[in-house]
Coordinates of C-alpha atoms and ligand atoms in Angstrom, one line a residue:
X1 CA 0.0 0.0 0.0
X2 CA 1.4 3.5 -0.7
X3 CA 2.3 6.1 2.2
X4 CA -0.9 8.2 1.7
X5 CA 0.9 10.7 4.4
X6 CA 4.0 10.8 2.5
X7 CA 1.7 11.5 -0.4
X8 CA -0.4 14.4 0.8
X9 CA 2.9 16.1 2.4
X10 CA 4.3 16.0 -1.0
X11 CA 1.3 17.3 -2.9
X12 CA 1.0 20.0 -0.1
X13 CA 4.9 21.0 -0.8
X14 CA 4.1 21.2 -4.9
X15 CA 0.9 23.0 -4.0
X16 CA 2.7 26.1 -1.8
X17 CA 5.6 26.0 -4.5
X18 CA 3.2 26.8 -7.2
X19 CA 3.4 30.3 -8.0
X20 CA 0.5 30.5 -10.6
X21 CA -2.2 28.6 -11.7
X22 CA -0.4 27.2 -14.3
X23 CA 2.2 25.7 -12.2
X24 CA -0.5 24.7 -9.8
X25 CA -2.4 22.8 -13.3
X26 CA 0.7 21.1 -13.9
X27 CA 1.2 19.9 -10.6
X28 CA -2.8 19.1 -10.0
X29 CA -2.5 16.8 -13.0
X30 CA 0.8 14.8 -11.4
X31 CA -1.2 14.3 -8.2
X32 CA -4.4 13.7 -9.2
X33 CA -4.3 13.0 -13.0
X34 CA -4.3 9.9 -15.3
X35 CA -0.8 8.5 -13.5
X36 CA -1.1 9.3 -10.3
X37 CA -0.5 7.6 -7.5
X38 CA -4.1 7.6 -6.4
X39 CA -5.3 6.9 -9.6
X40 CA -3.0 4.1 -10.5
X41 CA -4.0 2.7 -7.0
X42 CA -7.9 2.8 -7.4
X43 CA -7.2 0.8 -10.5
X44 CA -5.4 -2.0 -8.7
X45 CA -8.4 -2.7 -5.8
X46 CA -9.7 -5.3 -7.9
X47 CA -6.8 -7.3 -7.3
X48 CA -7.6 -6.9 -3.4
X49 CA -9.7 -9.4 -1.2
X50 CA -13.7 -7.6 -0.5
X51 CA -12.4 -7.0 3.3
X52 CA -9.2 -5.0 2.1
X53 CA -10.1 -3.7 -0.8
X54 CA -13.0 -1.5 1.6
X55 CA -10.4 -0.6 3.5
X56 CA -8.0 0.9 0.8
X57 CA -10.4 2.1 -1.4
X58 CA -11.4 4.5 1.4
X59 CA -7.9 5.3 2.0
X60 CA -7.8 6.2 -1.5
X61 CA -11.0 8.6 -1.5
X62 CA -10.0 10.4 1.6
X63 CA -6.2 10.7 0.5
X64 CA -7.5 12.1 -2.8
X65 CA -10.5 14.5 -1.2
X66 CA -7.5 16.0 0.8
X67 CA -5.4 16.6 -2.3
X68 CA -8.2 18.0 -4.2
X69 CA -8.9 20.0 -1.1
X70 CA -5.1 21.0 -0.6
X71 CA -4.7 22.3 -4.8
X72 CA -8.5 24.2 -4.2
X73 CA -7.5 26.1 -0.9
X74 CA -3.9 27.0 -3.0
X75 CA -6.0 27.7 -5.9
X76 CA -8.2 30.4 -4.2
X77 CA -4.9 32.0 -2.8
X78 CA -3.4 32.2 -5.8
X79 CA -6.2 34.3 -7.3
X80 CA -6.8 36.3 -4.5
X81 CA -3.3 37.2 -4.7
X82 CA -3.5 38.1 -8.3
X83 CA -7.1 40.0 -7.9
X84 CA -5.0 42.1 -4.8
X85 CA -2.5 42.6 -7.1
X86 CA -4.7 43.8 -10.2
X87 CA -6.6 46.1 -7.3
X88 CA -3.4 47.7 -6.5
X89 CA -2.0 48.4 -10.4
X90 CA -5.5 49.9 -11.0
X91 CA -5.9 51.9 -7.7
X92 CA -6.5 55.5 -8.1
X93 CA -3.7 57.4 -6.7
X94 CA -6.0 60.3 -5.1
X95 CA -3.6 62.4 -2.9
X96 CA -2.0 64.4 -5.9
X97 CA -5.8 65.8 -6.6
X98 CA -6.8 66.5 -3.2
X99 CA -3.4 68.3 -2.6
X100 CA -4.4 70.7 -5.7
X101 CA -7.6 71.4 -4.1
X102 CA -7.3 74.9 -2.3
X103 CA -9.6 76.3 0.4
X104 CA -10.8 79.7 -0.5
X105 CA -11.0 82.5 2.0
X106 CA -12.5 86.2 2.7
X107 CA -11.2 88.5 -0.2
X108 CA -8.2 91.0 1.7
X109 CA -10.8 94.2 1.4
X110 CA -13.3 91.9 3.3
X111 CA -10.1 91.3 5.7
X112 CA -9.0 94.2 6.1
X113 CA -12.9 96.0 6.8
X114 CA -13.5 92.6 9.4
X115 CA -10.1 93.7 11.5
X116 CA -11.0 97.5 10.9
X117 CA -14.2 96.3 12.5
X118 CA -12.5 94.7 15.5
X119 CA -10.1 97.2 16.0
X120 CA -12.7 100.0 16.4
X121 CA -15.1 97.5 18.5
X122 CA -12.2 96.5 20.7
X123 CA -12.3 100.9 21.4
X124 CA -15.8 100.9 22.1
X125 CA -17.6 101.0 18.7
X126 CA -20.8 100.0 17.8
X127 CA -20.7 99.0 13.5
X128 CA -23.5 101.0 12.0
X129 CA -24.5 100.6 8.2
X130 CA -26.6 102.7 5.5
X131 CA -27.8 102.2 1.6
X132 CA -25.6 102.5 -1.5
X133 CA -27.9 104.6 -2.9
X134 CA -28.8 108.1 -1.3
X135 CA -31.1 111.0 -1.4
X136 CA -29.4 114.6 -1.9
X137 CA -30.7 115.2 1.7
X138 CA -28.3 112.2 3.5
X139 CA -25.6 112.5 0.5
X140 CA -24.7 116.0 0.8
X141 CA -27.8 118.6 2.5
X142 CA -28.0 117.3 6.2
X143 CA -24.3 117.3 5.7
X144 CA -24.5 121.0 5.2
X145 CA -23.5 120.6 1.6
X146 CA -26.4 122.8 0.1
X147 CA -26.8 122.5 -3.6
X148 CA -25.0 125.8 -4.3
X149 CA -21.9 124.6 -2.7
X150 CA -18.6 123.9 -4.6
X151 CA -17.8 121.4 -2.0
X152 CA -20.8 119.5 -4.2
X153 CA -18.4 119.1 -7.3
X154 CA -15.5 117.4 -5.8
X155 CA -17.4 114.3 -4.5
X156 CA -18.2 113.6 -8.7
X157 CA -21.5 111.6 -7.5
X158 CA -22.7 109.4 -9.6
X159 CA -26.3 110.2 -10.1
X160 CA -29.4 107.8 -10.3
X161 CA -32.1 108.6 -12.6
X162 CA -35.3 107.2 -11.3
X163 CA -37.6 110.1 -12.5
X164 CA -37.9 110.7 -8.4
X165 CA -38.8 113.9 -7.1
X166 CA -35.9 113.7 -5.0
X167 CA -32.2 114.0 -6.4
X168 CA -30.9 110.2 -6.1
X169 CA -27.4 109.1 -6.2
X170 CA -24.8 106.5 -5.7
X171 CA -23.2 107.3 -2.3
X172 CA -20.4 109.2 -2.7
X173 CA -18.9 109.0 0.7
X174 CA -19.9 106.8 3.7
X175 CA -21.0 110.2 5.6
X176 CA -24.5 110.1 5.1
X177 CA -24.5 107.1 7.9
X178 CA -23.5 110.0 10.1
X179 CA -27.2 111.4 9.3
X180 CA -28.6 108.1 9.6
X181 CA -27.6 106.8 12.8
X182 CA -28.0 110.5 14.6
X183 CA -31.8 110.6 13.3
X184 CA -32.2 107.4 14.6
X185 CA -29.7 107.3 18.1
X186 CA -29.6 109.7 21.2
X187 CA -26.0 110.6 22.2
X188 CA -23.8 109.3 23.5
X189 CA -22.7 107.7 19.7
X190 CA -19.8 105.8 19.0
X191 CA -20.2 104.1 15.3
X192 CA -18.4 102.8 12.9
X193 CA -20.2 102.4 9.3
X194 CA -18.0 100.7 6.7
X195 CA -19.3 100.7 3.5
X196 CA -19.2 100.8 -0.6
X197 CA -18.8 104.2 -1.9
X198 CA -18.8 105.1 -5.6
X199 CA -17.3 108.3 -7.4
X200 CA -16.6 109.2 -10.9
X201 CA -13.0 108.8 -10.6
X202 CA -11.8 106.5 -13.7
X203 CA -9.6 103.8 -11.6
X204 CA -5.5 104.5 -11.9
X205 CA -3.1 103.1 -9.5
X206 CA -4.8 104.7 -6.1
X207 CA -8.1 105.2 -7.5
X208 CA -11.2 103.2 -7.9
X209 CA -14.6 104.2 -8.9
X210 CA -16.1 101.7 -6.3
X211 CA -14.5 101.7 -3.7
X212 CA -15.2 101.3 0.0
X213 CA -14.7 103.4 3.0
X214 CA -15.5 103.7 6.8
X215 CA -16.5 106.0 8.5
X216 CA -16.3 106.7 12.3
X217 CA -18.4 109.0 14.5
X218 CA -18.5 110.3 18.0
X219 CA -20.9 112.4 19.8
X220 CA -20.9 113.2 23.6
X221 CA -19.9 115.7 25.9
X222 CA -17.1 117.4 26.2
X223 CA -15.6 115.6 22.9
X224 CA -12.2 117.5 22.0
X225 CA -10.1 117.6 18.6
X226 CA -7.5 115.6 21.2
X227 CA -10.2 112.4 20.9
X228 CA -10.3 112.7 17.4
X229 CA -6.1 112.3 17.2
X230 CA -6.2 109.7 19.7
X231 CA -8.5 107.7 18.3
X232 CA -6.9 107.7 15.1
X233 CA -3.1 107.0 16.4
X234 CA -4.9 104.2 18.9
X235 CA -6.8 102.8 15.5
X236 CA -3.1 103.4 13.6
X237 CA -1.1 101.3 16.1
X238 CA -3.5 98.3 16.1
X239 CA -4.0 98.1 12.4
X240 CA -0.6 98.5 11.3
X241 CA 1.3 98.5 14.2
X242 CA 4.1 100.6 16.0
X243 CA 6.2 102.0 12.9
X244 CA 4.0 103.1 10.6
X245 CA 3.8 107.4 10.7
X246 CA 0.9 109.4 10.6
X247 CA 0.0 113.0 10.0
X248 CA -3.4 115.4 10.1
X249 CA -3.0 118.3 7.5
X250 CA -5.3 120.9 8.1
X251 CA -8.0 120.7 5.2
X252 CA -11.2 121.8 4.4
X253 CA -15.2 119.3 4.7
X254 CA -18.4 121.4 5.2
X255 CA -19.6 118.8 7.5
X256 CA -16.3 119.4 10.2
X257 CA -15.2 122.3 11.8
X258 CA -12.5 122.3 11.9
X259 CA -11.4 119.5 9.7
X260 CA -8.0 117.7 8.8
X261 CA -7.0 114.9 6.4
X262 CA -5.6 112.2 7.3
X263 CA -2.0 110.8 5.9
X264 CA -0.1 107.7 6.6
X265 CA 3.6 107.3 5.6
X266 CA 4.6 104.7 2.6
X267 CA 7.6 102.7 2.9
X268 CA 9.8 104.8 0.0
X269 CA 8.8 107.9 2.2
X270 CA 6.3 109.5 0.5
X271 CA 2.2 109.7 2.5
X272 CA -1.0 108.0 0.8
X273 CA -3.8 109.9 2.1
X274 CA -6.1 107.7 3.7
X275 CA -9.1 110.3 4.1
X276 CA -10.5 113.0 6.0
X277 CA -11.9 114.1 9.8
X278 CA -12.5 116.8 12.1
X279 CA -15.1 117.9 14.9
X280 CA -19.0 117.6 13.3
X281 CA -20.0 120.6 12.2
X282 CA -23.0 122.4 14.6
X283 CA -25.1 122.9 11.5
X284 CA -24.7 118.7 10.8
X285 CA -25.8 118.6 14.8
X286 CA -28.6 120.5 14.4
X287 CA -29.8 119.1 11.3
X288 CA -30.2 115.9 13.0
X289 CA -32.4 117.4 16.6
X290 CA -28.9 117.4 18.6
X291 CA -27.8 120.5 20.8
X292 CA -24.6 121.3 19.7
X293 CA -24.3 123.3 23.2
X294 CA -24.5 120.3 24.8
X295 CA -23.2 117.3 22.6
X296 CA -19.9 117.5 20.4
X297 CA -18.8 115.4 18.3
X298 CA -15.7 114.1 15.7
X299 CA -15.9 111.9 13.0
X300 CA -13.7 110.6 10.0
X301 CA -13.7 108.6 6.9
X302 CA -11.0 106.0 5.7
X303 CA -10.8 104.4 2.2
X304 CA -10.5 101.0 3.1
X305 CA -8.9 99.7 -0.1
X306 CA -6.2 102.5 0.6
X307 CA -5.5 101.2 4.1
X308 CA -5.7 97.4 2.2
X309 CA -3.0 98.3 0.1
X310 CA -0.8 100.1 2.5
X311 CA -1.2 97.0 4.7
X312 CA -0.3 94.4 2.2
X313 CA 2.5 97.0 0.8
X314 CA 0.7 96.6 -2.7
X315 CA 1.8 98.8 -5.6
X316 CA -1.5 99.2 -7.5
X317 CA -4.8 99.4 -5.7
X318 CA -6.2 97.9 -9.1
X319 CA -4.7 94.8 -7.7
X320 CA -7.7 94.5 -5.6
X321 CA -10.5 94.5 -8.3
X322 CA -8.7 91.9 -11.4
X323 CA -9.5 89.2 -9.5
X324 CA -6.3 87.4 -10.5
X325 CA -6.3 84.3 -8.5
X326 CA -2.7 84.2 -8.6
X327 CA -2.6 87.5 -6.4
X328 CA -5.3 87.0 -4.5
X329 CA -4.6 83.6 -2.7
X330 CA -1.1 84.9 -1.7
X331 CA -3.1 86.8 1.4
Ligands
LIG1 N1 -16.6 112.0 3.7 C1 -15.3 112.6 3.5 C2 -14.8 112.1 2.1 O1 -15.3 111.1 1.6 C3 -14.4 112.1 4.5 C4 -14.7 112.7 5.9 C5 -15.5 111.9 6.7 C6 -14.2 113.9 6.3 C7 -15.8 112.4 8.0 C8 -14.6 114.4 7.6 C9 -15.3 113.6 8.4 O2 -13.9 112.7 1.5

């Protein structure tokens, strides 16, 4: 009789040795095929006694069940191993993509208004806001701008026509606010309004026809011109910190009295005027119910795109508008 154990640790040797399922065919067919062992055997019961022949035929069958079973189990290995392969070759290598894939985030005007805002809260401020488009009466008249005066000229409003009965316009200035918020607050005030603003300026390199500004006011008692310059150098310091220079030139806005504008130095020396200020004119006071014997006031208006680009040191406040997203995503 053969050594069935022998038999099955051989075919379990040629089994793990086969690589693919070629190999594995090849050696299935030596085990199992025409001239195997346990083939050539069954063929030779008949020759046995009916006692022994029971015996080794059973032999047989369970020697050659656990070699089928042996070349099956290798047989699903091998093509796992091939389909984990194939899975790997054909795999999807993602991370390049999601690397490319850039978060966006708040445009640098949007910054630089949403830090103006904190700044100025962080003194007290409340933000205040108004419409883009104005009557003559918040636009320039409550500012005591009547429609005689030259001052009316410089702003180069932009002018609605909506067949109103009322002169209509595209803000020029976030000043109107100042209207706004005194018709509707009781002093003390302490607002900032930030704000589009729009002008008939053709855009150059510190120019924009839309641009945005904000504007501050103060009203209470006893409010000096020394408020107004401590604001600003307080406002100066935490927006662009220690080093930066600042000046008030004396200057000329029918709604201040007196008024000032405001410079700040540029890093080749020369100053970018970043708007204007002074005390709120009595006649502004009065044209919105408030005693100007008892309240005072100062207020001031910044361009913010000016104090964007001074911030980020840019040489063209066009920059702000191409929307190159080249430029953009550097801040
Ligand atoms: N509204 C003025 C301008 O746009 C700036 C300003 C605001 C001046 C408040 C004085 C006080 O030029």
């Amino acid at each position: 009789m053969t050594d069935y154990d022998e038999l099955l640790r051989d075919a379990a040797a040629a089994a793990t040795a086969s690589a693919t399922l070629e190999a594995l065919g090849q050696e299935q067919a030596r085990f199992l095929g025409k001239n195997a062992a346990v083939t050539l055997a069954k063929r030779d019961l008949g020759s046995l006694a009916p006692d022994a022949r029971a015996v080794a035929g059973r032999a047989i069958n369970e020697a050659r069940e656990a070699i089928e079973a042996l070349f099956a189990e290798r047989r699903r290995a091998i093509e796992a191993e091939a389909r984990a392969a194939q899975l790997e070759n054909e795999r999807l290598d993602l991370t390049e993509t999601i690397e490319t894939v850039r978060r966006g985030h708040l445009h640098l005007v949007t910054q630089a208004r949403d830090r103006l805002e904190d700044v100025f809260v962080g003194m007290g401020f409340t933000v205040a806001e108004g419409p883009e488009v104005e009557t003559a009466w918040y636009n320039f008249e409550a500012l005591n701008i009547a429609d005689w005066h030259p001052a009316r000229g410089s702003f180069d409003t932009i002018f609605v026509d909506l067949g109103a009965p009322e002169e209509v316009m595209l803000r020029s200035h976030t000043s109107p606010v100042q209207i706004r918020t005194m018709e509707q607050q009781e002093p003390p005030i302490y607002i900032v309004a930030p704000g589009r603003t729009f002008r008939t300026d053709s855009a150059d390199a510190t120019h924009l026809p839309a641009f945005n500004q904000i504007e501050g006011l103060v009203v209470d008692r006893g409010i000096t011109m020394g408020d107004l310059a401590g604001t600003i150098d307080e406002f100066v310091r935490a927006f662009f910190g220690a080093e930066v220079q600042t000046r008030l030139r004396p200057s000329y806005f029918p709604f201040t009295e007196p008024s000032a504008e405001f410079d700040i130095s540029r890093a080749d020396g020369s100053w970018l005027e970043l708007g204007g200020c002074g005390m709120v004119h009595p006649n502004v006071l009065r044209n919105c119910g408030i005693d100007p014997e008892e309240w005072q006031g100062f207020a001031f208006g910044f361009g913010i795109d000016r104090l964007a680009v001074m911030r980020y040191e840019l040489d063209d406040i066009r920059e702000l508008v191409n929307n190159d997203a080249r430029f953009l995503r550097q801040f």
